[in-house]
Coordinates of C-alpha atoms in Angstrom, one line a residue:
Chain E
X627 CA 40.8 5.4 5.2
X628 CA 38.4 7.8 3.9
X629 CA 35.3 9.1 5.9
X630 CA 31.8 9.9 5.2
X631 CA 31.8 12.9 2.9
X632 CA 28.7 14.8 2.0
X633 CA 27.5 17.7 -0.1
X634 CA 26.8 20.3 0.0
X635 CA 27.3 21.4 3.9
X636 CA 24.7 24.5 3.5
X637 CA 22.0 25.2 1.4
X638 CA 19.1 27.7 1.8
X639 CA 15.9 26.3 -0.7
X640 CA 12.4 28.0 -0.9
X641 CA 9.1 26.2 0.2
X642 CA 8.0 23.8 -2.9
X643 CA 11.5 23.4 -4.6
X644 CA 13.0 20.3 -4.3
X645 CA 16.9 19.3 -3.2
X646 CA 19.1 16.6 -3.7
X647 CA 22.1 15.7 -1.1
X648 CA 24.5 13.4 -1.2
X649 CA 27.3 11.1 0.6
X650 CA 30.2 9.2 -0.1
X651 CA 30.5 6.3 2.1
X652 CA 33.4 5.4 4.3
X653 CA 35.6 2.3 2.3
X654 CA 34.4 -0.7 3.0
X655 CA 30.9 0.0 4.4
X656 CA 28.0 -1.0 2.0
X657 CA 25.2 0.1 4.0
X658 CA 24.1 3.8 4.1
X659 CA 21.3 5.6 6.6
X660 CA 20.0 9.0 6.3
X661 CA 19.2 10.9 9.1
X662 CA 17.3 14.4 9.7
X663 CA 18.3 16.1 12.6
X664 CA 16.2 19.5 13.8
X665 CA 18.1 21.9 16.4
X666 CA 18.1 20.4 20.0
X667 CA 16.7 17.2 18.7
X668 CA 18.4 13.8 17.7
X669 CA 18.5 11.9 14.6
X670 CA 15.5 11.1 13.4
X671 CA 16.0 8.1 10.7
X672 CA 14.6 8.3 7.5
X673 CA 15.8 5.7 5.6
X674 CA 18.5 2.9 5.0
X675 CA 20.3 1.5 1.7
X676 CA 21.5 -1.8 1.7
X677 CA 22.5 -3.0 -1.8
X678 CA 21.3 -0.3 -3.6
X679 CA 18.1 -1.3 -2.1
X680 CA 16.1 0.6 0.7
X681 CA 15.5 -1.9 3.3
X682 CA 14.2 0.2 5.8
X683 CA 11.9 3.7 6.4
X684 CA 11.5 5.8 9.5
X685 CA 8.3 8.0 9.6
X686 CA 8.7 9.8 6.6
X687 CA 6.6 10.6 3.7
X688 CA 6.9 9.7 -0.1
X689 CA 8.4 12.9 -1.3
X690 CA 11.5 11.5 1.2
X691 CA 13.1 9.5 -1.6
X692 CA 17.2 8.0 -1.8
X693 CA 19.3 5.9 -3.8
X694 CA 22.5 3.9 -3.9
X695 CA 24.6 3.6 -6.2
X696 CA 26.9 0.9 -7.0
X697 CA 30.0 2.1 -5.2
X698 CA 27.9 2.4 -2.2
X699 CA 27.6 6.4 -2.3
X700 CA 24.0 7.7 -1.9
X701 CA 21.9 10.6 -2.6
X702 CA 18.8 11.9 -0.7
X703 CA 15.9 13.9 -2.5
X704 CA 13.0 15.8 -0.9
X705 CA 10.7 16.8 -3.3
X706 CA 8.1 20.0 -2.3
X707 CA 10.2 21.3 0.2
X708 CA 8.0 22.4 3.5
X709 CA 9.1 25.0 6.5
X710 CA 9.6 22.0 8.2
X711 CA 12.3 20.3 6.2
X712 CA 14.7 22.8 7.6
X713 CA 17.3 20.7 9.6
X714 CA 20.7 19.1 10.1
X715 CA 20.4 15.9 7.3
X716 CA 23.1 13.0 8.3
X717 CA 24.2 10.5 6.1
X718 CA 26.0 7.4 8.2
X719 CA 27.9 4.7 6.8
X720 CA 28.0 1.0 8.3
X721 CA 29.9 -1.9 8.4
X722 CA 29.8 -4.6 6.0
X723 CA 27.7 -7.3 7.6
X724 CA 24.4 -7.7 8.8
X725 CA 22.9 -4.1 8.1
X726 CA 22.0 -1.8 10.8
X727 CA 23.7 -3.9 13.4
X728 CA 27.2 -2.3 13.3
X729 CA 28.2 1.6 14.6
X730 CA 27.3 4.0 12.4
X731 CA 29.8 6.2 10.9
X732 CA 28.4 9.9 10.3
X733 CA 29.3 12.3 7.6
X734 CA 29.3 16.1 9.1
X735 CA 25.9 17.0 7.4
X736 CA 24.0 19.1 5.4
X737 CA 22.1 21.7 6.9
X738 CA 19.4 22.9 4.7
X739 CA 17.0 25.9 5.0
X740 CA 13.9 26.0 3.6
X741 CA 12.1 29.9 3.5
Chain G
X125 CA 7.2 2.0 16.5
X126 CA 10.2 2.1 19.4
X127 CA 10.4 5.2 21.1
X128 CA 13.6 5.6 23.0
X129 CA 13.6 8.1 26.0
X130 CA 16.6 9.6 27.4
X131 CA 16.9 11.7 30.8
X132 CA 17.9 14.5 31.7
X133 CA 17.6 16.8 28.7
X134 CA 20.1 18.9 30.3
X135 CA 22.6 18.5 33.1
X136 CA 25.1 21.4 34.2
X137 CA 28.3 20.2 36.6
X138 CA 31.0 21.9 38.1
X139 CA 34.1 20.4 36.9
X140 CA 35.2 17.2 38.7
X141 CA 31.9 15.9 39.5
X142 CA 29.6 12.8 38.4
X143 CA 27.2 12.8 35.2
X144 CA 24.8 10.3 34.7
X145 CA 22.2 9.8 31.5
X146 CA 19.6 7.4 31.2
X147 CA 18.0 5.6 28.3
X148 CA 14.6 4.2 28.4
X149 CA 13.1 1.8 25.3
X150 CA 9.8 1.0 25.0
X151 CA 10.7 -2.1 23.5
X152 CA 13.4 -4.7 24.0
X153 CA 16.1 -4.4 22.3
X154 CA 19.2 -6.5 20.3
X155 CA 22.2 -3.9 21.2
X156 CA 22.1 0.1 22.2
X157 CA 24.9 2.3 21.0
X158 CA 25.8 5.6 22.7
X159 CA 26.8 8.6 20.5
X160 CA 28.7 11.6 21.6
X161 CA 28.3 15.1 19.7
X162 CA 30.0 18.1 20.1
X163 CA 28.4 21.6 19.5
X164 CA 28.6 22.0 15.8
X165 CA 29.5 19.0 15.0
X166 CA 27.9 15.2 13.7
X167 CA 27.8 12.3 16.2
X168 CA 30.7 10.0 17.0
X169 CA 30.2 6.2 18.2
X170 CA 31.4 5.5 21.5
X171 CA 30.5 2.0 22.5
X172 CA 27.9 -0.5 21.7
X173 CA 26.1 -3.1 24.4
X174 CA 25.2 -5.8 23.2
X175 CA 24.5 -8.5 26.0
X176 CA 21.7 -8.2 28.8
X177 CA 23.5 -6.9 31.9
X178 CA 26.9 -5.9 30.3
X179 CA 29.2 -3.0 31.7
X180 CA 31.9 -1.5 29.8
X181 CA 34.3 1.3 30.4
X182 CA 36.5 3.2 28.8
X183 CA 38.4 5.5 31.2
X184 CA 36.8 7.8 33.0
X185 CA 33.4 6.6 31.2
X186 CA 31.3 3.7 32.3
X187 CA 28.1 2.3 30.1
X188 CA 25.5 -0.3 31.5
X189 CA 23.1 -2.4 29.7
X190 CA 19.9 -3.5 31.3
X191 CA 19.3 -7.4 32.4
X192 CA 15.9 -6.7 30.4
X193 CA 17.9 -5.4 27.4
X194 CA 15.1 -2.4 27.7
X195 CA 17.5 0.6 29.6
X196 CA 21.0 1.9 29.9
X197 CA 23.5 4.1 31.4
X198 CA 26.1 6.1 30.4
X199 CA 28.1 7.6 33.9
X200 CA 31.3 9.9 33.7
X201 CA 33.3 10.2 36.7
X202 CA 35.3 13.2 37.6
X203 CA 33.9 15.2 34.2
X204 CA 36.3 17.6 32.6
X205 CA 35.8 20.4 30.3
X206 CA 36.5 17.8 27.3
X207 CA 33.6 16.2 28.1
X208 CA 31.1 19.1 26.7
X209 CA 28.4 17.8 24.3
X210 CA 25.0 16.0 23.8
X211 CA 25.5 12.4 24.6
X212 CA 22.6 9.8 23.0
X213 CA 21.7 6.8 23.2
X214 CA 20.4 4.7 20.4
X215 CA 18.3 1.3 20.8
X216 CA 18.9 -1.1 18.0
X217 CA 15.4 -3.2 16.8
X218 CA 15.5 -4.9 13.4
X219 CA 17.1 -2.9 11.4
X220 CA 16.6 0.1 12.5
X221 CA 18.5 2.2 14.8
X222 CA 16.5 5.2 17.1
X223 CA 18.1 7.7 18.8
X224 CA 16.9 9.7 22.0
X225 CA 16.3 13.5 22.0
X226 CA 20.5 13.1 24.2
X227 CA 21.3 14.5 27.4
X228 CA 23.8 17.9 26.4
X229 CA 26.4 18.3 29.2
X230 CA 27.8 21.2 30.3
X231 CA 31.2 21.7 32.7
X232 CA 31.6 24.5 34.4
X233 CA 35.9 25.5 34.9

């Protein structure tokens, strides 16, 4: 059984730039959250893909943006990268099923910089 | 939107003694989930509760569940060294899952 892969696990970006990560799912789980995580903090949820559709937002703005593909691997963009942005990003992997209602399965994160 | 509170932010024990965290929702909720992560690393499931007033265990590790589906506990007894991390608890509403700011453990030897 694979786990929740993501790329890449560092990357240092300057303010305005934009940055795409991704995540492989674990097999067998069709539904994929994103999570930002700043130091000392916990995840803060950004967004959920259930069927290559986002069915679900956190309290994040526009330039937060995602997609699914069909073999349930997903990519997270941030477009005009702020100071802010810097943090831990989580991608989690669920359960076929009803989505959100099963464990989530967590990839071992990007950590992104932003200077 | 749910806020989930979680107490205390930090808790240092000797080795061998009791740890308890406590979640708080603002709203009730259809299951909470509790999360273990170790320094450096990505949060791990541990157990999900999903019916008002359930207790589960596992070992040395008890988790409660509120009879208003709106708090919960996570206890460790006789904590060991192993047990080092940031525990959280996350309240599930709809479909989306919130996470508390965690209680990080340390054990003193």
């Amino acid at each position: 059984e694979t786990g929740v892969t993501q790329s890449p696990t560092h990357l240092i970006k300057t303010r305005g730039q934009q940055v795409t990560l991704r995540c492989s799912s674990q097999s067998g789980h069709n539904t994929v959250s994103w999570y930002q995580q700043a130091l000392g903090q916990g995840p803060q949820f950004i967004f959920q893909y259930y069927r290559e559709e986002e069915n679900g937002r956190g309290n994040f703005p526009p330039r937060f943006s995602g997609l699914q593909f069909p073999n349930y691997s997903s990519e997270l963009n941030v477009n005009a990268l702020e100071l802010d942005d810097s943090a831990l990003y989580l991608c989690a992997s669920s359960l076929l099923g009803t989505p959100g209602n099963s464990p989530l399965h967590f990839g071992n994160g990007t950590r992104l910089t932003v200077t | 939107g749910q806020q989930v509170m979680q107490i205390p932010q930090y808790q240092h024990v000797q080795e061998g003694e009791d740890f308890t965290t406590y979640c708080n929702s603002s709203t009730t909720l259809s299951n909470i989930q509790w999360y273990k992560q170790r320094p450096g690393g990505h949060p791990v499931f541990l157990i999900q509760l999903v019916k008002s007033g359930e207790v589960k265990k596992q070992k040395r590790l008890t988790f409660q569940f509120g009879e208003a589906k709106k708090n919960s506990s996570l206890h460790i007894t006789a904590t060991q060294t192993t047990d080092v991390g940031t525990y959280f608890c996350a309240g599930q509403a709809g479909y989306q899952l919130t996470f508390g700011k965690g209680t990080k453990l340390s054990v003193i030897p």
